[in-house]
Backbone as numpy.savetxt, mean C-alpha at the origin, in Angstrom:
# Nx Ny Nz CAx CAy CAz Cx Cy Cz
-16.83 -9.17 -43.71 -16.29 -7.80 -43.66 -16.49 -7.18 -42.28
-17.69 -7.45 -41.67 -17.95 -6.93 -40.33 -16.95 -7.50 -39.34
-16.67 -8.82 -39.47 -15.71 -9.47 -38.57 -14.35 -8.82 -38.68
-13.93 -8.50 -39.92 -12.63 -7.88 -40.14 -12.55 -6.52 -39.46
-13.64 -5.75 -39.58 -13.67 -4.41 -38.95 -13.60 -4.54 -37.43
-14.35 -5.51 -36.87 -14.33 -5.71 -35.41 -12.95 -6.13 -34.95
-12.33 -7.06 -35.70 -10.99 -7.51 -35.35 -9.99 -6.37 -35.39
-10.10 -5.52 -36.41 -9.20 -4.37 -36.52 -9.41 -3.40 -35.37
-10.68 -3.22 -34.96 -10.97 -2.32 -33.84 -10.37 -2.87 -32.55
-10.49 -4.21 -32.36 -9.93 -4.82 -31.16 -8.42 -4.67 -31.09
-7.77 -4.85 -32.23 -6.32 -4.69 -32.29 -5.93 -3.25 -31.95
-6.67 -2.30 -32.53 -6.39 -0.88 -32.28 -6.60 -0.53 -30.82
-7.71 -1.08 -30.22 -8.00 -0.81 -28.82 -6.92 -1.39 -27.92
-6.50 -2.63 -28.24 -5.45 -3.28 -27.46 -4.16 -2.49 -27.51
-3.82 -1.99 -28.68 -2.59 -1.21 -28.83 -2.68 0.08 -28.04
-3.87 0.69 -28.04 -4.06 1.94 -27.31 -3.90 1.69 -25.81
-4.51 0.59 -25.30 -4.41 0.28 -23.88 -2.97 0.01 -23.48
-2.29 -0.79 -24.32 -0.91 -1.16 -23.99 0.03 0.03 -24.05
-0.34 1.05 -24.84 0.52 2.22 -24.98 0.43 3.14 -23.77
-0.63 2.94 -22.95 -0.77 3.75 -21.76 0.35 3.39 -20.80
1.01 4.38 -20.27 2.09 4.11 -19.33 1.72 4.61 -17.95
2.15 3.87 -16.96 1.91 4.27 -15.58 2.54 5.63 -15.32
1.85 6.46 -14.56 2.39 7.77 -14.24 3.56 7.61 -13.28
4.71 8.18 -13.68 5.97 8.01 -12.96 6.54 9.36 -12.57
7.08 9.45 -11.36 7.72 10.68 -10.90 8.94 10.97 -11.75
9.04 12.18 -12.26 10.15 12.53 -13.14 11.48 12.46 -12.41
11.52 12.97 -11.18 12.75 12.94 -10.38 12.74 11.71 -9.48
13.19 10.57 -10.01 13.14 9.33 -9.25 14.02 9.35 -8.00
15.06 10.15 -8.02 15.94 10.24 -6.85 15.19 10.79 -5.65
14.18 11.63 -5.91 13.39 12.22 -4.83 12.50 11.19 -4.15
12.35 10.01 -4.76 11.55 8.94 -4.17 12.37 7.69 -3.94
13.67 7.86 -3.75 14.56 6.72 -3.51 14.26 6.10 -2.15
14.83 4.93 -1.91 14.65 4.25 -0.62 15.15 5.12 0.52
16.26 5.82 0.30 16.80 6.70 1.34 15.86 7.87 1.63
15.25 8.41 0.55 14.32 9.53 0.72 13.09 9.10 1.51
12.58 7.90 1.22 11.42 7.39 1.95 11.77 7.14 3.41
12.93 6.51 3.64 13.36 6.23 5.01 13.52 7.53 5.81
14.02 8.57 5.15 14.19 9.87 5.82 12.84 10.43 6.24
11.84 10.32 5.35 10.50 10.82 5.68 9.94 10.12 6.90
10.09 8.79 6.93 9.48 8.02 8.01 10.35 7.92 9.25
11.47 8.62 9.24 12.29 8.72 10.44 12.14 10.09 11.09
11.30 10.94 10.51 11.15 12.30 10.99 9.71 12.65 11.32
9.36 13.95 11.25 8.03 14.42 11.63 6.90 13.82 10.80
7.18 13.47 9.54 6.12 12.96 8.67 5.45 11.72 9.27
6.26 10.80 9.79 5.71 9.61 10.42 4.76 9.98 11.55
5.17 10.96 12.37 4.37 11.35 13.53 3.10 12.07 13.11
3.16 12.85 12.03 1.96 13.52 11.52 0.95 12.48 11.04
1.43 11.47 10.30 0.52 10.43 9.83 -0.10 9.66 11.00
0.69 9.39 12.03 0.14 8.71 13.19 -0.88 9.59 13.91
-0.67 10.90 13.89 -1.61 11.82 14.52 -2.98 11.74 13.88
-3.02 11.68 12.56 -4.32 11.70 11.87 -4.87 10.30 11.58
-4.00 9.30 11.46 -4.44 7.96 11.08 -4.52 6.99 12.25
-3.80 7.28 13.33 -3.65 6.29 14.37 -2.39 5.47 14.11
-2.11 4.53 14.96 -0.83 3.82 14.92 -0.75 2.78 13.81
-1.84 2.52 13.11 -1.77 1.59 11.99 -1.27 2.28 10.72
-1.39 3.58 10.65 -0.85 4.38 9.55 -1.27 3.85 8.19
-2.55 3.67 8.00 -3.08 3.36 6.68 -4.54 3.76 6.64
-5.06 3.96 5.46 -6.45 4.39 5.31 -7.38 3.24 5.66
-8.21 3.48 6.63 -9.17 2.45 7.05 -8.75 1.70 8.29
-7.45 1.70 8.59 -6.97 1.06 9.81 -7.49 -0.35 9.99
-7.93 -0.66 11.21 -8.36 -2.02 11.55 -9.57 -2.46 10.74
-10.51 -1.53 10.49 -11.71 -1.92 9.75 -11.36 -2.40 8.35
-10.42 -1.71 7.70 -9.98 -2.10 6.36 -9.20 -3.41 6.40
-8.33 -3.57 7.39 -7.55 -4.80 7.53 -8.45 -6.00 7.74
-9.45 -5.85 8.59 -10.36 -6.96 8.86 -11.25 -7.28 7.66
-11.59 -6.25 6.87 -12.33 -6.51 5.63 -11.48 -7.33 4.66
-10.21 -6.97 4.54 -9.30 -7.74 3.70 -9.21 -9.18 4.19
-9.04 -9.37 5.48 -8.90 -10.71 6.04 -10.15 -11.55 5.78
-11.31 -10.92 5.89 -12.56 -11.64 5.63 -12.66 -12.04 4.16
-12.32 -11.13 3.27 -12.40 -11.43 1.84 -11.40 -12.52 1.44
-10.24 -12.51 2.07 -9.19 -13.48 1.72 -9.30 -14.77 2.53
-10.27 -14.83 3.46 -10.44 -15.99 4.33 -9.15 -16.26 5.12
-8.62 -15.19 5.68 -7.42 -15.26 6.51 -7.83 -15.21 7.98
-7.28 -16.15 8.77 -7.65 -16.17 10.17 -6.87 -17.20 10.97
-7.50 -17.82 11.95 -6.82 -18.77 12.85 -6.14 -19.90 12.09
-4.98 -20.32 12.61 -4.22 -21.41 12.01 -3.29 -20.97 10.90
-3.25 -19.66 10.61 -2.46 -19.17 9.48 -1.25 -18.37 9.94
-0.20 -18.42 9.11 1.01 -17.64 9.31 1.17 -16.68 8.13
1.45 -15.42 8.43 1.52 -14.42 7.37 2.80 -13.61 7.39
3.00 -12.90 6.29 4.14 -11.98 6.12 3.60 -10.64 5.67
4.12 -9.56 6.25 3.80 -8.22 5.77 5.05 -7.60 5.17
4.98 -7.22 3.92 6.09 -6.56 3.23 5.87 -5.05 3.26
6.86 -4.32 3.79 6.75 -2.88 4.09 5.78 -2.69 5.25
6.16 -3.19 6.40 5.24 -3.29 7.54 5.17 -2.05 8.42
6.06 -1.07 8.22 6.12 0.10 9.09 6.21 -0.37 10.54
5.35 0.17 11.43 5.48 -0.17 12.85 4.73 -1.44 13.25
4.17 -2.15 12.26 3.53 -3.43 12.54 2.12 -3.36 13.07
1.48 -2.19 12.96 0.11 -2.05 13.46 -0.86 -3.01 12.80
-0.70 -3.22 11.50 -1.58 -4.14 10.79 -1.38 -5.58 11.24
-0.13 -5.94 11.52 0.14 -7.30 12.00 -0.48 -7.53 13.37
-0.37 -6.53 14.24 -0.97 -6.66 15.57 -2.49 -6.80 15.47
-3.07 -6.08 14.52 -4.51 -6.18 14.29 -4.90 -7.58 13.82
-4.14 -8.14 12.88 -4.46 -9.47 12.34 -4.31 -10.56 13.40
-3.28 -10.43 14.23 -3.06 -11.44 15.29 -4.13 -11.31 16.38
-4.37 -10.08 16.82 -5.28 -9.90 17.97 -6.75 -10.00 17.57
-7.13 -9.42 16.43 -8.55 -9.32 16.09 -9.01 -10.34 15.04
-8.09 -10.84 14.21 -8.47 -11.84 13.21 -8.01 -13.24 13.59
-7.25 -13.35 14.69 -6.85 -14.66 15.18 -5.73 -15.34 14.44
-4.99 -14.56 13.60 -3.85 -15.13 12.87 -2.82 -15.64 13.87
-2.21 -16.79 13.57 -1.28 -17.42 14.53 0.01 -16.63 14.70
0.63 -16.20 13.57 1.90 -15.49 13.67 2.15 -14.67 12.41
3.00 -13.65 12.55 3.33 -12.76 11.44 4.82 -12.42 11.47
5.38 -12.22 10.29 6.73 -11.67 10.14 6.60 -10.41 9.31
7.14 -9.31 9.81 7.08 -8.04 9.09 8.46 -7.62 8.60
8.50 -7.07 7.40 9.76 -6.61 6.80 9.64 -5.13 6.48
10.63 -4.34 6.91 10.64 -2.92 6.56 12.08 -2.41 6.58
12.36 -1.48 5.67 13.71 -0.95 5.51 14.07 0.11 6.54
13.08 0.84 7.07 13.35 1.95 7.96 13.56 1.47 9.39
14.78 1.66 9.89 15.16 1.13 11.19 14.30 1.68 12.33
14.01 2.97 12.29 13.28 3.60 13.40 11.88 3.04 13.54
11.18 2.79 12.44 9.81 2.26 12.56 9.83 0.80 12.99
10.86 0.05 12.58 10.99 -1.34 13.03 11.22 -1.38 14.54
12.08 -0.50 15.03 12.34 -0.45 16.47 11.08 -0.10 17.24
10.33 0.89 16.71 9.06 1.26 17.34 8.09 0.08 17.32
8.05 -0.63 16.19 7.16 -1.78 16.06 7.48 -2.87 17.06
8.75 -3.16 17.22 9.15 -4.19 18.20 8.74 -3.79 19.61
8.94 -2.52 19.94 8.59 -2.04 21.28 7.09 -2.15 21.52
6.29 -1.69 20.57 4.84 -1.72 20.73 4.32 -3.16 20.78
4.93 -4.01 19.99 4.51 -5.42 19.97 4.79 -6.08 21.32
5.95 -5.79 21.90 6.27 -6.33 23.22 5.33 -5.77 24.28
5.03 -4.47 24.19 4.13 -3.84 25.15 2.75 -4.46 25.12
2.33 -4.94 23.95 1.01 -5.56 23.82 1.05 -7.06 24.11
2.22 -7.57 24.48 2.33 -8.99 24.80 2.25 -9.90 23.60
2.65 -9.40 22.43 2.54 -10.18 21.20 3.91 -10.52 20.61
4.97 -10.34 21.41 6.32 -10.57 20.92 6.60 -12.00 20.49
5.84 -12.96 21.05 6.05 -14.35 20.67 5.37 -14.70 19.35
4.50 -13.82 18.86 3.74 -14.11 17.64 4.13 -13.23 16.46
4.80 -12.12 16.73 5.13 -11.16 15.67 6.62 -10.85 15.70
7.29 -11.05 14.58 8.71 -10.78 14.46 8.94 -9.76 13.34
10.04 -9.01 13.44 10.38 -7.98 12.46 11.73 -8.28 11.81
11.83 -7.93 10.55 13.09 -8.01 9.82 13.38 -6.62 9.25
14.51 -6.05 9.62 14.88 -4.71 9.17 15.70 -4.82 7.87
14.98 -5.01 6.75 15.60 -5.14 5.45 14.69 -4.56 4.37
15.27 -4.38 3.19 14.47 -4.07 2.01 13.54 -5.26 1.76
12.26 -4.99 1.52 11.30 -6.08 1.32 11.61 -6.94 0.11
12.38 -6.40 -0.84 12.76 -7.18 -2.02 13.93 -8.12 -1.73
14.57 -7.94 -0.58 15.72 -8.77 -0.19 15.49 -9.30 1.22
14.32 -9.88 1.43 13.87 -10.24 2.77 14.47 -11.54 3.31
14.95 -12.42 2.44 15.56 -13.67 2.87 14.60 -14.72 3.37
13.29 -14.49 3.24 12.31 -15.47 3.70 12.25 -16.66 2.74
11.97 -17.86 3.24 11.94 -19.06 2.39 10.79 -19.03 1.39
10.97 -19.73 0.29 9.90 -19.90 -0.69 8.73 -20.64 -0.06
7.52 -20.28 -0.52 6.29 -21.01 -0.13 6.22 -21.27 1.37
6.52 -20.24 2.17 6.59 -20.41 3.62 5.44 -19.76 4.36
4.60 -19.00 3.68 3.53 -18.26 4.35 2.17 -18.63 3.77
1.15 -18.56 4.60 -0.21 -18.79 4.13 -0.76 -17.57 3.40
-0.23 -16.40 3.76 -0.66 -15.18 3.06 0.41 -14.11 3.18
0.39 -13.18 2.24 1.23 -11.98 2.28 0.30 -10.78 2.28
0.65 -9.80 3.09 -0.25 -8.67 3.38 0.51 -7.36 3.25
-0.21 -6.31 2.87 0.36 -4.96 2.90 -0.78 -3.95 2.91
-0.56 -2.82 3.57 -1.56 -1.77 3.61 -0.92 -0.45 3.21
-1.31 0.06 2.05 -0.92 1.39 1.57 0.60 1.60 1.64
1.36 0.59 1.24 2.82 0.69 1.40 3.60 0.35 0.15
3.00 -0.36 -0.79 3.74 -0.69 -2.01 3.79 0.49 -2.96
3.10 1.56 -2.62 3.18 2.81 -3.38 4.60 3.37 -3.37
5.43 2.92 -2.43 6.82 3.40 -2.34 7.79 2.56 -3.17
7.30 1.51 -3.79 8.17 0.62 -4.57 8.27 1.12 -6.01
9.48 1.33 -6.53 9.63 1.81 -7.91 9.07 0.82 -8.93
9.38 -0.47 -8.76 8.89 -1.51 -9.67 7.94 -2.40 -8.87
6.66 -2.15 -9.02 5.67 -2.84 -8.20 5.53 -4.31 -8.57
5.90 -4.65 -9.80 5.87 -6.06 -10.18 6.84 -6.87 -9.32
7.96 -6.27 -8.96 8.95 -6.99 -8.16 8.43 -7.34 -6.77
7.67 -6.42 -6.15 7.16 -6.70 -4.80 6.05 -7.75 -4.88
5.26 -7.71 -5.95 4.22 -8.73 -6.13 4.86 -10.09 -6.41
5.95 -10.08 -7.17 6.68 -11.33 -7.42 7.24 -11.90 -6.12
7.69 -11.03 -5.21 8.14 -11.50 -3.90 7.00 -12.15 -3.12
5.84 -11.52 -3.17 4.67 -12.09 -2.50 4.37 -13.48 -3.07
4.46 -13.59 -4.40 4.19 -14.88 -5.05 5.22 -15.93 -4.65
6.45 -15.51 -4.46 7.51 -16.45 -4.07 7.30 -16.95 -2.64
6.92 -16.05 -1.75 6.83 -16.37 -0.33 5.58 -17.18 0.01
4.48 -16.91 -0.65 3.21 -17.53 -0.28 3.12 -18.95 -0.86
2.43 -19.82 -0.13 2.24 -21.19 -0.56 1.24 -21.26 -1.73
1.34 -22.28 -2.56 0.30 -22.48 -3.58 -1.08 -22.57 -2.92
-2.03 -21.85 -3.46 -3.34 -21.77 -2.85 -3.46 -20.70 -1.80
-2.33 -20.11 -1.39 -2.33 -19.03 -0.41 -2.76 -17.72 -1.03
-2.83 -16.70 -0.19 -3.38 -15.43 -0.62 -2.38 -14.27 -0.51
-2.54 -13.30 -1.38 -1.96 -11.99 -1.19 -3.13 -11.04 -1.01
-3.04 -10.16 -0.03 -4.12 -9.20 0.21 -3.47 -7.87 0.58
-3.92 -6.82 -0.11 -3.31 -5.51 0.15 -4.20 -4.38 -0.32
-3.93 -3.21 0.20 -4.50 -1.97 -0.31 -3.35 -1.07 -0.74
-3.65 -0.10 -1.59 -2.63 0.87 -1.98 -3.30 2.12 -2.54
-2.52 3.20 -2.58 -2.98 4.44 -3.18 -2.87 4.29 -4.69
-3.96 4.59 -5.40 -4.11 4.23 -6.81 -4.58 5.43 -7.62
-4.18 5.45 -8.88 -4.71 6.46 -9.79 -6.16 6.12 -10.13
-7.02 7.12 -9.99 -8.42 6.94 -10.36 -8.68 7.41 -11.79
-9.62 8.35 -11.94 -9.98 8.85 -13.26 -9.66 10.34 -13.37
-9.04 10.72 -14.48 -8.89 12.14 -14.80 -7.69 12.83 -14.19
-6.74 12.09 -13.64 -5.55 12.70 -13.03 -4.63 13.22 -14.14
-4.37 14.52 -14.14 -3.51 15.10 -15.17 -2.05 14.81 -14.86
-1.20 14.99 -15.85 0.22 14.76 -15.65 0.78 15.73 -14.61
0.34 16.98 -14.67 0.82 17.99 -13.71 0.39 17.63 -12.29
-0.87 17.21 -12.14 -1.35 16.80 -10.81 -0.60 15.57 -10.32
-0.33 14.65 -11.23 0.40 13.44 -10.86 1.79 13.77 -10.35
2.50 14.66 -11.05 3.85 15.01 -10.62 3.85 15.68 -9.25
2.90 16.56 -9.03 2.81 17.24 -7.73 2.49 16.22 -6.63
1.55 15.36 -6.90 1.13 14.37 -5.91 2.26 13.38 -5.60
2.90 12.84 -6.63 3.97 11.86 -6.43 5.14 12.47 -5.67
5.48 13.70 -6.01 6.57 14.39 -5.32 6.22 14.62 -3.85
4.99 15.06 -3.62 4.53 15.32 -2.26 4.57 14.07 -1.39
4.18 12.93 -1.98 4.08 11.69 -1.21 5.34 10.83 -1.27
6.34 11.25 -2.01 7.57 10.46 -2.20 7.26 9.11 -2.84
6.31 9.11 -3.78 5.97 7.90 -4.53 6.70 7.92 -5.87
7.37 6.84 -6.24 8.04 6.81 -7.55 7.07 6.64 -8.72
5.89 6.04 -8.47 4.93 5.79 -9.54 3.58 5.45 -8.92
2.52 5.59 -9.73 1.20 5.23 -9.22 0.41 4.49 -10.30
0.04 3.24 -10.03 -0.70 2.45 -11.02 -2.21 2.65 -10.89
-2.94 2.08 -11.82 -4.39 2.00 -11.74 -4.77 0.65 -11.13
-6.03 0.48 -10.82 -6.51 -0.80 -10.31 -6.22 -1.91 -11.30
-6.51 -1.67 -12.58 -6.32 -2.71 -13.59 -4.84 -3.04 -13.79
-3.98 -2.03 -13.68 -2.54 -2.31 -13.82 -2.05 -3.22 -12.70
-2.51 -2.98 -11.48 -2.14 -3.87 -10.38 -2.71 -5.27 -10.61
-3.95 -5.34 -11.09 -4.55 -6.64 -11.36 -3.74 -7.42 -12.39
-3.28 -6.72 -13.41 -2.45 -7.37 -14.43 -1.14 -7.89 -13.83
-0.54 -7.13 -12.93 0.69 -7.57 -12.29 0.46 -8.82 -11.45
-0.68 -8.87 -10.76 -1.01 -10.05 -9.97 -1.16 -11.28 -10.86
-1.84 -11.13 -11.97 -2.01 -12.26 -12.89 -0.66 -12.71 -13.44
0.18 -11.76 -13.77 1.49 -12.09 -14.32 2.33 -12.88 -13.32
2.14 -12.59 -12.02 2.89 -13.28 -10.97 2.30 -14.64 -10.61
1.19 -15.00 -11.23 0.60 -16.31 -10.98 -0.55 -16.32 -9.99
-1.18 -15.17 -9.78 -2.33 -15.09 -8.88 -3.63 -15.06 -9.68
-4.63 -15.70 -9.15 -6.00 -15.52 -9.63 -6.59 -14.35 -8.86
-7.00 -13.31 -9.56 -7.48 -12.09 -8.90 -8.91 -12.30 -8.40
-9.08 -12.18 -7.09 -10.40 -12.34 -6.49 -11.05 -10.99 -6.19
-10.24 -10.00 -5.87 -10.74 -8.65 -5.60 -9.77 -7.65 -6.19
-10.28 -6.70 -6.95 -9.48 -5.58 -7.47 -10.45 -4.44 -7.69
-10.53 -3.54 -6.72 -11.57 -2.52 -6.77 -11.21 -1.29 -5.94
-11.99 -0.25 -6.13 -11.89 0.96 -5.32 -12.53 0.67 -3.97
-11.79 0.87 -2.89 -12.34 0.60 -1.56 -13.40 1.60 -1.15
-13.39 2.80 -1.77 -14.34 3.84 -1.41 -13.97 4.59 -0.14
-12.81 4.31 0.42 -12.43 4.90 1.71 -11.59 6.17 1.60
-11.01 6.42 0.41 -9.98 7.45 0.33 -10.51 8.86 0.61
-11.57 9.26 -0.06 -12.07 10.62 0.11 -12.58 10.88 1.53
-13.41 10.00 2.11 -13.82 10.24 3.50 -12.64 10.33 4.46
-11.63 9.51 4.22 -10.45 9.53 5.10 -9.72 10.86 4.98
-9.49 11.33 3.75 -8.77 12.59 3.56 -9.52 13.76 4.19
-10.85 13.75 4.10 -11.64 14.80 4.75 -11.46 14.76 6.26
-11.39 13.54 6.80 -11.20 13.37 8.24 -9.82 13.89 8.67
-8.78 13.56 7.90 -7.43 13.99 8.24 -7.31 15.51 8.19
-7.92 16.09 7.17 -7.87 17.55 7.02 -8.59 18.22 8.19
-9.72 17.66 8.59 -10.45 18.19 9.75 -9.57 18.13 11.00
-8.89 17.02 11.19 -8.01 16.86 12.35 -6.94 17.95 12.37
-6.29 18.14 11.24 -5.16 19.07 11.19 -5.58 20.53 11.28
-6.76 20.85 10.77 -7.20 22.24 10.74 -7.99 22.64 11.98
-8.67 21.66 12.61 -9.62 22.03 13.67 -9.42 21.29 14.99
-9.05 20.02 14.94 -9.03 19.22 16.16 -7.64 19.13 16.79
-6.62 18.92 15.97 -5.28 18.64 16.49 -4.27 19.70 16.06
-4.70 20.95 16.04 -3.82 22.04 15.59 -2.58 22.13 16.46
-2.78 22.14 17.76 -1.65 22.26 18.68 -0.67 21.11 18.49
-1.21 19.90 18.43 -0.38 18.71 18.30 0.43 18.74 17.00
-0.23 19.14 15.91 0.45 19.19 14.61 1.58 20.22 14.63
1.30 21.39 15.18 2.32 22.44 15.22 3.49 22.03 16.12
3.19 21.33 17.19 4.25 20.85 18.07 5.15 19.86 17.33
4.55 18.94 16.55 5.33 17.97 15.77 6.23 18.66 14.75
5.79 19.83 14.27 6.55 20.59 13.28 7.45 21.63 13.92
7.65 21.48 15.23 8.56 22.36 15.98 8.11 23.82 15.90
6.78 24.03 15.92 6.17 25.36 15.96 6.50 26.20 14.72
6.81 25.54 13.62 7.13 26.23 12.36 5.82 26.52 11.63
5.38 27.78 11.68 4.09 28.17 11.10 4.06 27.96 9.59
5.17 28.24 8.94 5.23 28.04 7.49 5.08 26.56 7.14
5.72 25.71 7.90 5.61 24.27 7.66 4.18 23.79 7.91
3.53 24.35 8.94 2.14 23.97 9.22 1.22 24.39 8.08
1.39 25.60 7.58 0.56 26.09 6.48 0.75 25.24 5.23
2.00 24.83 4.97 2.25 23.96 3.82 1.58 22.60 4.02
1.65 22.09 5.24 1.00 20.82 5.54 -0.49 20.89 5.23
-1.14 21.96 5.65 -2.57 22.13 5.38 -2.83 22.22 3.89
-2.00 23.00 3.19 -2.16 23.13 1.73 -2.00 21.79 1.04
-1.04 20.99 1.49 -0.81 19.68 0.88 -2.01 18.76 1.10
-2.54 18.77 2.29 -3.70 17.91 2.57 -4.94 18.41 1.84
-5.09 19.71 1.68 -6.21 20.23 0.90 -6.11 19.78 -0.56
-4.91 19.77 -1.10 -4.68 19.31 -2.47 -5.06 17.84 -2.60
-4.61 17.01 -1.65 -4.93 15.59 -1.72 -6.42 15.33 -1.51
-7.03 16.10 -0.62 -8.47 15.94 -0.38 -9.27 16.28 -1.64
-8.81 17.29 -2.38 -9.50 17.66 -3.62 -9.34 16.57 -4.68
-8.13 16.02 -4.80 -7.92 14.90 -5.74 -8.82 13.73 -5.36
-8.95 13.48 -4.07 -9.79 12.38 -3.61 -11.26 12.65 -3.91
-11.70 13.87 -3.66 -13.10 14.24 -3.92 -13.46 14.05 -5.38
-12.52 14.36 -6.28 -12.76 14.26 -7.72 -12.51 12.85 -8.25
-12.13 11.92 -7.38 -11.91 10.54 -7.79 -10.63 10.33 -8.58
-9.71 11.28 -8.49 -8.45 11.17 -9.24 -7.44 10.29 -8.52
-7.51 10.26 -7.20 -6.71 9.33 -6.40 -7.68 8.54 -5.53
-7.50 7.23 -5.49 -8.38 6.36 -4.72 -7.53 5.36 -3.94
-8.17 4.60 -3.09 -7.50 3.47 -2.45 -7.99 2.20 -3.14
-7.06 1.43 -3.70 -7.41 0.15 -4.30 -7.33 -0.96 -3.28
-8.22 -1.93 -3.42 -8.22 -3.10 -2.54 -8.07 -4.35 -3.40
-7.14 -5.24 -3.00 -6.80 -6.38 -3.83 -6.67 -7.66 -3.01
-7.20 -8.73 -3.55 -7.00 -10.07 -3.01 -6.71 -11.00 -4.18
-5.65 -11.79 -4.07 -5.33 -12.77 -5.10 -4.99 -14.11 -4.50
-5.34 -15.18 -5.20 -5.01 -16.53 -4.76 -3.91 -17.09 -5.65
-2.84 -17.59 -5.03 -1.75 -18.16 -5.81 -2.18 -19.49 -6.40
-2.06 -19.58 -7.71 -2.45 -20.82 -8.38 -1.47 -21.95 -8.02
-1.98 -23.16 -8.01 -1.10 -24.33 -7.85 -0.15 -24.39 -9.03
1.01 -25.01 -8.84 2.04 -25.02 -9.88 1.50 -25.50 -11.21
0.63 -26.49 -11.18 0.10 -27.05 -12.43 -0.86 -26.09 -13.13
-1.37 -25.09 -12.36 -2.35 -24.16 -12.94 -1.73 -22.87 -13.44
-0.45 -22.62 -13.08 0.14 -21.32 -13.36 0.34 -21.14 -14.86
-0.15 -20.02 -15.35 0.17 -19.60 -16.71 0.28 -18.09 -16.69
1.49 -17.58 -16.84 1.72 -16.15 -16.73 0.97 -15.41 -17.81
0.41 -14.29 -17.44 -0.33 -13.45 -18.37 0.36 -12.11 -18.50
0.16 -11.46 -19.62 0.75 -10.14 -19.86 -0.38 -9.12 -19.93
């Protein structure tokens, strides 16, 4: 009888977990590929570079190198970055982690052009190439990379399983996928989620476990799936920059529009509060692609 009760509880718990749905932006058109490209072709890109540096992700080089160390990525390897923006992460992996070569894919023409220019300026044009396409239609060969990489960029993908499936297609058996992303933490209300997703032009935001499940489904053995712990300190740093250190620079980027500057501060204060309360975090993930004989898709 005890076994029956436990089994019934497990079934009920499983049904409850499966019934949970990822928080999704109600107005999906507001987070379309065109909407994202528009954001990163205008002042928003420059504001993020002002507070984050040219890598435009939380943690920058320190986070990228931590990922590389965990995934055992380094000399002798060829990688692909899906949603590469200006290629700052690729330049970091080639210069500081000793990766042999990288191919970056991004849909926004302006950031790809900037990436090519910066890569040439750093003398890395022979090791880093860019493809100006949707990452889901990249045209790269199957099993052609030792690893696939991304930093805080798959948050813009409506169906995140599709981008992970692309990573699984491109990487060799035994190869790695390594990435970070903005993730739902604990206690995020529906109203907060809608405001946050709209503000960031994100179509949806998963939890750490939801991303881990997607990795398993794509044929990866999950080696790392955790909160990086970097999100709240980073948001506090960005807010400090915009309010106290780089006020002139921020206002100049916004064409001296005081109303736009005040909204920018309000938006960052909102995100910093979500971060402080652990409602939004940065997830860190590393997965190893199973050999063909080992693959068994999981749900």
